[in-house]
CSV table of N, CA, C and O in Angstrom, one decimal:
chain,number,residue,atom,x,y,z
G,858,MET,N,3.5,6.6,62.5
G,858,MET,CA,2.4,7.2,62.1
G,858,MET,C,2.6,5.2,62.0
G,858,MET,O,4.2,4.7,61.8
G,859,SER,N,1.7,5.4,60.9
G,859,SER,CA,1.4,4.0,60.9
G,859,SER,C,1.3,3.4,59.4
G,859,SER,O,0.1,4.7,58.8
G,860,ASP,N,1.3,2.8,58.8
G,860,ASP,CA,1.0,2.4,57.4
G,860,ASP,C,-0.3,2.1,57.2
G,860,ASP,O,-0.6,1.4,55.7
G,861,ALA,N,-0.9,1.6,58.5
G,861,ALA,CA,-2.6,0.4,58.5
G,861,ALA,C,-3.7,1.1,58.1
G,861,ALA,O,-3.5,2.6,57.4
G,862,ARG,N,-4.0,0.6,56.9
G,862,ARG,CA,-5.4,0.7,56.2
G,862,ARG,C,-6.7,0.6,56.3
G,862,ARG,O,-6.6,0.0,57.7
G,863,THR,N,-7.5,1.6,56.6
G,863,THR,CA,-8.8,1.2,57.5
G,863,THR,C,-9.7,0.3,57.0
G,863,THR,O,-9.2,-0.4,55.6
G,864,PRO,N,-10.7,-0.7,57.1
G,864,PRO,CA,-11.3,-1.6,56.1
G,864,PRO,C,-12.1,-0.7,54.7
G,864,PRO,O,-12.3,-1.3,53.4
G,865,ALA,N,-12.0,0.7,55.5
G,865,ALA,CA,-13.0,1.9,54.5
G,865,ALA,C,-12.2,1.2,52.9
G,865,ALA,O,-12.4,1.8,52.1
G,866,GLN,N,-11.0,2.7,53.2
G,866,GLN,CA,-9.9,2.0,52.5
G,866,GLN,C,-10.1,1.0,51.6
G,866,GLN,O,-9.1,1.5,50.3
G,867,ILE,N,-9.5,0.0,52.7
G,867,ILE,CA,-8.9,-1.5,51.9
G,867,ILE,C,-10.3,-1.6,51.1
G,867,ILE,O,-10.4,-2.1,49.8
G,868,GLU,N,-11.5,-1.6,50.6
G,868,GLU,CA,-12.7,-2.0,50.3
G,868,GLU,C,-12.7,-1.2,49.4
G,868,GLU,O,-13.3,-1.2,48.1
G,869,ALA,N,-11.9,0.6,48.9
G,869,ALA,CA,-12.6,1.8,48.1
G,869,ALA,C,-11.4,0.8,47.5
G,869,ALA,O,-11.5,0.8,46.2
G,870,ASP,N,-9.9,0.4,47.7
G,870,ASP,CA,-9.5,-0.3,46.6
G,870,ASP,C,-9.2,-1.2,46.2
G,870,ASP,O,-9.4,-1.3,44.8
G,871,ILE,N,-10.5,-2.3,46.6
G,871,ILE,CA,-11.3,-3.2,46.2
G,871,ILE,C,-11.8,-2.8,44.8
G,871,ILE,O,-11.6,-3.3,43.5
G,872,VAL,N,-12.6,-1.8,45.1
G,872,VAL,CA,-13.7,-1.7,44.6
G,872,VAL,C,-13.3,-1.4,42.7
G,872,VAL,O,-13.5,-1.0,41.8
G,873,ARG,N,-11.9,0.2,43.7
G,873,ARG,CA,-11.2,1.2,42.1
G,873,ARG,C,-10.3,-0.2,41.7
G,873,ARG,O,-10.5,-0.9,40.5
G,874,ARG,N,-10.1,-0.9,41.7
G,874,ARG,CA,-8.8,-2.8,41.2
G,874,ARG,C,-10.4,-3.2,40.6
G,874,ARG,O,-9.4,-3.9,39.2
G,875,ARG,N,-11.1,-3.6,40.3
G,875,ARG,CA,-12.5,-4.1,39.8
G,875,ARG,C,-12.6,-3.6,39.2
G,875,ARG,O,-13.0,-4.1,37.2
G,876,GLU,N,-13.0,-2.3,38.8
G,876,GLU,CA,-13.3,-1.9,38.1
G,876,GLU,C,-12.0,-1.4,36.6
G,876,GLU,O,-12.3,-1.4,35.7
G,877,GLN,N,-11.1,-1.3,36.9
G,877,GLN,CA,-9.8,-1.4,36.4
G,877,GLN,C,-9.6,-2.8,35.1
G,877,GLN,O,-9.6,-3.0,34.4
G,878,LEU,N,-10.4,-4.4,36.7
G,878,LEU,CA,-10.1,-5.7,35.7
G,878,LEU,C,-11.4,-5.8,34.6
G,878,LEU,O,-10.8,-5.9,33.5
G,879,ALA,N,-11.6,-4.7,35.3
G,879,ALA,CA,-13.8,-4.7,33.6
G,879,ALA,C,-12.9,-4.2,33.1
G,879,ALA,O,-13.1,-4.8,31.9
G,880,VAL,N,-12.6,-2.6,32.7
G,880,VAL,CA,-12.5,-2.8,31.6
G,880,VAL,C,-11.2,-2.6,30.7
G,880,VAL,O,-11.7,-3.0,29.9
G,881,ALA,N,-10.2,-3.2,31.7
G,881,ALA,CA,-9.0,-3.8,30.5
G,881,ALA,C,-9.5,-5.5,30.9
G,881,ALA,O,-9.6,-5.7,29.3
G,882,LEU,N,-10.6,-6.4,31.4
G,882,LEU,CA,-11.3,-7.4,30.3
G,882,LEU,C,-12.2,-6.6,29.2
G,882,LEU,O,-12.4,-7.2,28.3
G,883,ASP,N,-13.1,-5.6,28.9
G,883,ASP,CA,-13.5,-5.0,28.0
G,883,ASP,C,-12.5,-4.9,26.8
G,883,ASP,O,-13.6,-4.8,26.1
G,884,GLU,N,-11.5,-4.2,27.2
G,884,GLU,CA,-10.5,-3.9,26.1
G,884,GLU,C,-10.2,-5.0,25.4
G,884,GLU,O,-9.9,-5.4,24.4
G,885,ILE,N,-9.5,-5.9,26.3
G,885,ILE,CA,-8.9,-7.6,25.5
G,885,ILE,C,-10.6,-7.7,24.5
G,885,ILE,O,-10.2,-8.4,23.8
G,886,GLY,N,-11.8,-7.9,25.3
G,886,GLY,CA,-12.9,-8.8,24.5
G,886,GLY,C,-13.2,-8.1,22.9
G,886,GLY,O,-13.8,-8.8,22.3
G,887,VAL,N,-12.9,-6.3,22.9
G,887,VAL,CA,-13.0,-5.8,21.9
G,887,VAL,C,-12.5,-6.3,21.2
G,887,VAL,O,-12.3,-6.4,20.1
G,888,ARG,N,-11.1,-5.9,21.6
G,888,ARG,CA,-9.3,-6.9,20.6
G,888,ARG,C,-9.4,-8.0,19.5
G,888,ARG,O,-9.6,-8.1,18.8
G,889,LEU,N,-10.6,-8.8,21.0
G,889,LEU,CA,-10.6,-10.3,20.2
G,889,LEU,C,-11.4,-10.4,19.1
G,889,LEU,O,-11.7,-12.2,18.7
G,890,HIS,N,-12.3,-9.4,19.7
G,890,HIS,CA,-13.7,-9.6,18.4
G,890,HIS,C,-13.6,-10.0,17.5
G,890,HIS,O,-13.0,-9.3,16.8
G,891,PRO,N,-14.0,-11.0,16.4
G,891,PRO,CA,-14.1,-11.1,15.7
G,891,PRO,C,-14.2,-10.5,14.5
G,891,PRO,O,-13.2,-10.3,13.4
G,892,LYS,N,-14.7,-9.4,14.7
G,892,LYS,CA,-14.9,-8.3,13.9
G,892,LYS,C,-14.3,-7.2,13.9
G,892,LYS,O,-13.8,-6.9,13.1
G,893,THR,N,-13.1,-7.6,14.8
G,893,THR,CA,-12.3,-6.6,15.1
G,893,THR,C,-11.3,-6.7,15.0
G,893,THR,O,-10.2,-6.2,13.6
G,894,ILE,N,-10.6,-8.4,14.6
G,894,ILE,CA,-9.5,-9.2,13.6
G,894,ILE,C,-10.1,-8.9,12.0
G,894,ILE,O,-9.3,-7.7,11.9
G,895,ILE,N,-11.4,-9.3,12.1
G,895,ILE,CA,-11.3,-8.4,10.4
G,895,ILE,C,-10.8,-7.1,10.1
G,895,ILE,O,-10.5,-7.3,8.8
G,896,GLY,N,-11.6,-6.2,10.8
G,896,GLY,CA,-11.6,-5.1,10.2
G,896,GLY,C,-9.9,-4.8,10.5
G,896,GLY,O,-9.3,-3.6,8.9
G,897,ASP,N,-9.0,-5.1,11.5
G,897,ASP,CA,-8.0,-5.1,11.2
G,897,ASP,C,-7.9,-5.0,10.6
G,897,ASP,O,-6.3,-4.4,10.2
G,898,ALA,N,-7.1,-5.9,10.7
G,898,ALA,CA,-6.8,-6.8,8.7
G,898,ALA,C,-6.7,-6.6,7.7
G,898,ALA,O,-6.6,-6.2,6.9
G,899,LYS,N,-8.3,-6.4,7.5
G,899,LYS,CA,-8.6,-5.3,5.9
G,899,LYS,C,-8.1,-4.2,6.2
G,899,LYS,O,-7.5,-3.4,5.0
G,900,ALA,N,-7.4,-3.2,7.3
G,900,ALA,CA,-7.2,-1.3,7.0
G,900,ALA,C,-5.3,-2.0,7.1
G,900,ALA,O,-5.0,-1.2,5.9
G,901,LYS,N,-5.2,-2.9,7.5
G,901,LYS,CA,-3.8,-3.8,7.4
G,901,LYS,C,-3.9,-3.9,6.0
G,901,LYS,O,-1.9,-3.6,4.9
G,902,VAL,N,-4.1,-4.9,5.4
G,902,VAL,CA,-4.5,-5.4,3.9
G,902,VAL,C,-4.2,-4.3,2.6
G,902,VAL,O,-4.3,-3.1,1.6
G,903,ALA,N,-5.9,-2.8,3.0
G,903,ALA,CA,-5.8,-1.3,2.2
G,903,ALA,C,-4.8,-1.2,2.4
G,903,ALA,O,-4.4,-0.5,0.8
G,904,SER,N,-3.8,-0.5,3.7
G,904,SER,CA,-2.4,0.3,3.5
G,904,SER,C,-1.2,-0.7,2.8
G,904,SER,O,0.0,0.3,2.1
G,905,THR,N,-1.4,-1.3,3.1
G,905,THR,CA,-0.5,-2.9,2.0
G,905,THR,C,-0.4,-2.0,0.2
G,905,THR,O,0.3,-1.6,-0.3
G,906,VAL,N,-1.8,-2.5,0.0
G,906,VAL,CA,-2.2,-2.0,-1.2
G,906,VAL,C,-2.1,-0.8,-1.7
G,906,VAL,O,-1.2,-0.3,-2.7
G,907,ASP,N,-2.0,0.2,-0.7
G,907,ASP,CA,-2.3,1.6,-1.5
G,907,ASP,C,-0.5,1.5,-1.1
G,907,ASP,O,-0.2,2.8,-2.6
G,908,GLU,N,0.0,1.7,-0.4
G,908,GLU,CA,1.6,1.7,-0.3
G,908,GLU,C,1.9,0.9,-2.0
G,908,GLU,O,2.1,1.8,-2.3
G,909,THR,N,1.7,-0.2,-2.0
G,909,THR,CA,2.0,-0.6,-3.5
G,909,THR,C,1.8,-0.7,-4.2
G,909,THR,O,2.6,0.5,-4.8
G,910,ALA,N,0.2,0.5,-5.0
G,910,ALA,CA,0.0,1.4,-5.8
G,910,ALA,C,0.8,2.8,-6.0
G,910,ALA,O,0.7,2.8,-6.9
G,911,GLY,N,1.2,3.3,-5.1
G,911,GLY,CA,2.3,4.4,-4.6
G,911,GLY,C,3.5,4.2,-5.4
G,911,GLY,O,3.8,5.0,-6.2
G,912,ARG,N,3.6,3.0,-4.6
G,912,ARG,CA,5.3,2.4,-5.2
G,912,ARG,C,5.0,2.4,-7.0
G,912,ARG,O,6.5,3.5,-7.7
G,913,ALA,N,5.0,2.1,-7.0
G,913,ALA,CA,4.5,1.5,-9.0
G,913,ALA,C,4.2,2.5,-9.8
G,913,ALA,O,4.6,2.5,-10.6
G,914,PHE,N,2.9,2.7,-9.0
G,914,PHE,CA,2.5,4.2,-10.1
G,914,PHE,C,4.0,5.3,-10.0
G,914,PHE,O,4.1,5.5,-10.8
G,915,VAL,N,4.7,5.3,-9.4
G,915,VAL,CA,6.3,6.5,-9.0
G,915,VAL,C,7.1,5.8,-9.8
G,915,VAL,O,7.6,6.2,-11.0
G,916,ALA,N,7.0,4.3,-10.6
G,916,ALA,CA,8.4,3.6,-10.9
G,916,ALA,C,8.0,4.2,-12.6
G,916,ALA,O,8.4,4.1,-12.9
G,917,VAL,N,6.9,4.1,-12.5
G,917,VAL,CA,5.2,4.0,-13.8
G,917,VAL,C,5.7,4.8,-14.6
G,917,VAL,O,6.8,5.1,-15.3
G,918,ASN,N,6.2,6.4,-13.7
G,918,ASN,CA,6.1,7.7,-14.1
G,918,ASN,C,7.4,7.7,-14.0
G,918,ASN,O,7.1,9.0,-15.0
G,919,ARG,N,8.5,7.0,-13.1
G,919,ARG,CA,10.0,7.4,-13.6
G,919,ARG,C,10.7,6.9,-15.7
G,919,ARG,O,10.6,7.5,-15.9
G,920,VAL,N,9.8,6.0,-15.4
G,920,VAL,CA,10.1,5.0,-16.6
G,920,VAL,C,9.3,5.7,-17.9
G,920,VAL,O,9.7,6.6,-18.9
G,921,VAL,N,8.5,6.3,-17.8
G,921,VAL,CA,7.3,7.3,-18.4
G,921,VAL,C,8.0,8.3,-19.3
G,921,VAL,O,8.4,9.2,-19.9
G,922,THR,N,9.0,8.9,-17.9
G,922,THR,CA,9.6,10.3,-17.6
G,922,THR,C,10.7,10.4,-18.6
G,922,THR,O,11.4,11.0,-19.6
G,923,ASP,N,11.6,9.1,-18.2
G,923,ASP,CA,12.5,8.5,-18.7
G,923,ASP,C,12.4,8.1,-20.5
G,923,ASP,O,13.1,9.5,-21.0
G,924,VAL,N,11.7,7.8,-20.5
G,924,VAL,CA,11.2,7.6,-22.2
G,924,VAL,C,10.5,8.6,-22.9
G,924,VAL,O,11.5,9.1,-24.1
G,925,LYS,N,9.6,9.1,-22.3
G,925,LYS,CA,9.2,10.3,-22.6
G,925,LYS,C,11.1,11.9,-22.9
G,925,LYS,O,10.8,12.6,-24.7
G,926,ALA,N,11.7,11.0,-22.1
G,926,ALA,CA,13.4,12.6,-22.3
G,926,ALA,C,13.9,12.1,-23.4
G,926,ALA,O,14.8,13.0,-24.3
G,927,ARG,N,14.3,10.7,-23.5
G,927,ARG,CA,14.4,10.3,-25.2
G,927,ARG,C,13.8,10.8,-26.1
G,927,ARG,O,14.8,11.1,-27.5
G,928,PHE,N,12.7,10.9,-26.1
G,928,PHE,CA,11.7,11.3,-28.2
G,928,PHE,C,11.5,12.7,-27.4
G,928,PHE,O,11.4,12.9,-28.8
G,929,VAL,N,11.1,13.6,-26.8
G,929,VAL,CA,11.3,14.5,-26.8
G,929,VAL,C,12.5,15.3,-26.1
G,929,VAL,O,12.8,15.4,-25.4
G,930,ASP,N,12.3,16.9,-26.6
G,930,ASP,CA,13.6,18.0,-25.7
G,930,ASP,C,13.0,18.3,-25.5
G,930,ASP,O,12.4,18.5,-25.0
G,931,GLU,N,14.0,19.2,-24.7
G,931,GLU,CA,13.8,20.7,-23.7
G,931,GLU,C,12.0,21.5,-24.1
G,931,GLU,O,11.6,22.1,-23.6
G,932,GLY,N,12.3,21.4,-24.6
G,932,GLY,CA,11.0,23.1,-25.2
G,932,GLY,C,9.8,22.1,-26.3
G,932,GLY,O,8.5,22.5,-26.7
G,933,GLY,N,10.0,20.5,-26.4
G,933,GLY,CA,8.6,20.0,-26.2
G,933,GLY,C,8.5,19.3,-27.8
G,933,GLY,O,7.7,18.8,-27.9
G,934,ALA,N,10.0,19.6,-28.4
G,934,ALA,CA,10.2,19.0,-30.3
G,934,ALA,C,10.3,17.9,-29.8
G,934,ALA,O,11.0,17.5,-29.4
G,935,PRO,N,9.9,17.0,-31.4
G,935,PRO,CA,10.1,15.5,-31.0
G,935,PRO,C,12.0,15.7,-31.4
G,935,PRO,O,12.2,16.1,-32.1
G,936,ARG,N,12.7,14.5,-30.6
G,936,ARG,CA,13.8,14.5,-31.3
G,936,ARG,C,13.9,13.2,-32.4
G,936,ARG,O,13.3,12.2,-32.6
G,937,LEU,N,13.7,13.6,-33.7
G,937,LEU,CA,13.9,12.6,-35.1
G,937,LEU,C,14.7,11.8,-35.5
G,937,LEU,O,14.5,10.9,-35.8
G,938,GLU,N,15.8,12.1,-34.7
G,938,GLU,CA,16.7,11.7,-35.0
G,938,GLU,C,16.5,10.1,-34.2
G,938,GLU,O,17.2,9.1,-34.3
G,939,ARG,N,16.3,10.1,-32.9
G,939,ARG,CA,15.1,9.3,-32.5
G,939,ARG,C,14.1,8.1,-32.3
G,939,ARG,O,13.8,7.2,-32.6
G,940,VAL,N,13.3,9.7,-33.1
G,940,VAL,CA,11.6,8.8,-33.3
G,940,VAL,C,11.7,8.0,-34.6
G,940,VAL,O,11.1,7.1,-35.1
G,941,VAL,N,12.4,8.4,-35.6
G,941,VAL,CA,12.3,7.5,-37.2
G,941,VAL,C,13.2,6.8,-36.9
G,941,VAL,O,12.0,5.6,-37.5
G,942,PRO,N,14.0,6.4,-36.5
G,942,PRO,CA,14.6,4.8,-36.5
G,942,PRO,C,13.2,3.8,-35.8
G,942,PRO,O,13.0,2.9,-35.5
G,943,VAL,N,13.3,4.4,-34.7
G,943,VAL,CA,12.3,4.0,-33.9
G,943,VAL,C,10.8,3.7,-34.5
G,943,VAL,O,10.2,2.3,-35.0
G,944,ALA,N,10.3,4.7,-34.9
G,944,ALA,CA,9.1,4.3,-36.8
G,944,ALA,C,9.1,3.6,-37.7
G,944,ALA,O,8.6,3.0,-37.6
G,945,LEU,N,10.8,3.3,-37.7
G,945,LEU,CA,11.0,2.4,-39.1
G,945,LEU,C,11.2,1.1,-38.5
G,945,LEU,O,10.7,0.3,-39.5
G,946,LEU,N,11.8,0.8,-37.3
G,946,LEU,CA,11.3,-0.2,-36.5
G,946,LEU,C,10.3,-0.9,-36.5
G,946,LEU,O,9.8,-2.2,-36.5
G,947,ALA,N,9.6,0.2,-36.1
G,947,ALA,CA,8.3,-0.8,-35.8
G,947,ALA,C,6.8,-1.3,-36.8
G,947,ALA,O,6.0,-2.1,-36.8
G,948,VAL,N,7.3,0.1,-37.9
G,948,VAL,CA,6.5,-0.4,-39.4
G,948,VAL,C,7.4,-2.0,-40.0
G,948,VAL,O,6.6,-2.6,-40.8
G,949,GLY,N,8.8,-1.6,-39.3
G,949,GLY,CA,9.3,-2.8,-40.2
G,949,GLY,C,8.5,-4.6,-39.4
G,949,GLY,O,8.4,-5.6,-39.8
G,950,VAL,N,8.5,-4.3,-37.9
G,950,VAL,CA,8.5,-5.5,-37.4
G,950,VAL,C,6.3,-6.1,-37.8
G,950,VAL,O,5.3,-7.3,-37.7
G,951,ILE,N,5.9,-5.0,-37.9
G,951,ILE,CA,4.3,-4.9,-37.8
G,951,ILE,C,3.9,-6.2,-39.7
G,951,ILE,O,3.6,-6.3,-39.6
G,952,GLY,N,5.2,-5.0,-40.4
G,952,GLY,CA,4.9,-5.9,-41.4
G,952,GLY,C,5.4,-6.6,-42.1
G,952,GLY,O,4.8,-8.0,-42.7
G,953,LEU,N,6.1,-7.8,-41.1
G,953,LEU,CA,6.6,-8.9,-40.6
G,953,LEU,C,5.8,-9.9,-40.0
G,953,LEU,O,5.4,-10.7,-40.8
G,954,VAL,N,4.5,-9.5,-39.6
G,954,VAL,CA,4.0,-10.3,-38.6
G,954,VAL,C,2.1,-10.2,-39.3
G,954,VAL,O,1.7,-11.1,-39.9
G,955,VAL,N,2.7,-9.0,-40.7
G,955,VAL,CA,1.3,-9.4,-41.4
G,955,VAL,C,2.3,-10.2,-42.7
G,955,VAL,O,1.0,-11.4,-43.1
G,956,VAL,N,2.3,-10.5,-43.3
G,956,VAL,CA,3.3,-10.7,-44.7
G,956,VAL,C,3.8,-12.5,-43.3
G,956,VAL,O,2.9,-13.3,-44.0
G,957,SER,N,3.6,-12.9,-42.6
G,957,SER,CA,3.9,-14.2,-41.6
G,957,SER,C,2.6,-15.0,-41.5
G,957,SER,O,2.3,-15.4,-42.1
G,958,SER,N,1.7,-13.9,-41.4
G,958,SER,CA,-0.3,-14.0,-40.6
G,958,SER,C,-0.5,-15.0,-42.4
G,958,SER,O,-1.5,-15.2,-42.6
G,959,ARG,N,-0.7,-13.3,-43.1
G,959,ARG,CA,-0.9,-14.6,-44.3
G,959,ARG,C,-0.2,-15.8,-45.0
G,959,ARG,O,-0.7,-16.1,-46.0
G,960,ARG,N,1.5,-15.6,-45.3
G,960,ARG,CA,1.4,-17.0,-44.9
G,960,ARG,C,1.2,-18.2,-44.7
G,960,ARG,O,1.3,-19.3,-44.8
G,961,ARG,N,0.8,-18.3,-43.5
G,961,ARG,CA,0.6,-19.4,-42.9
G,961,ARG,C,-1.6,-19.1,-42.7
G,961,ARG,O,-1.7,-20.1,-42.8
G,962,GLY,N,-2.5,-18.1,-43.4
G,962,GLY,CA,-3.7,-18.7,-43.4
G,962,GLY,C,-3.5,-19.3,-45.6
G,962,GLY,O,-4.2,-19.6,-45.7
G,963,VAL,N,-2.3,-19.3,-46.0
G,963,VAL,CA,-2.6,-19.9,-47.2
G,963,VAL,C,-2.5,-21.8,-46.9
G,963,VAL,O,-2.2,-21.9,-46.6
């Protein structure tokens, strides 16, 4: 048996390889087209923004939950031993700001 190919087989092989090359060149053309590059970049940025926003939401939600747990008990009632001192502190700071602004205005 001989591994020799006929001219028709060689020609068919050449045609098949040309078609494969044409497909490969078309794919390269699509990948390197400016619209494709811009679209890929936009998708990557959107993905990164979504991921970052998701992480930020989780972090903020955790902080809010922790703060709420400090000022509200398991039943949902306010913990007065913690709420009252914070409220007094807030009133004192607001009072200092008001007094300070009145002195500057005079």
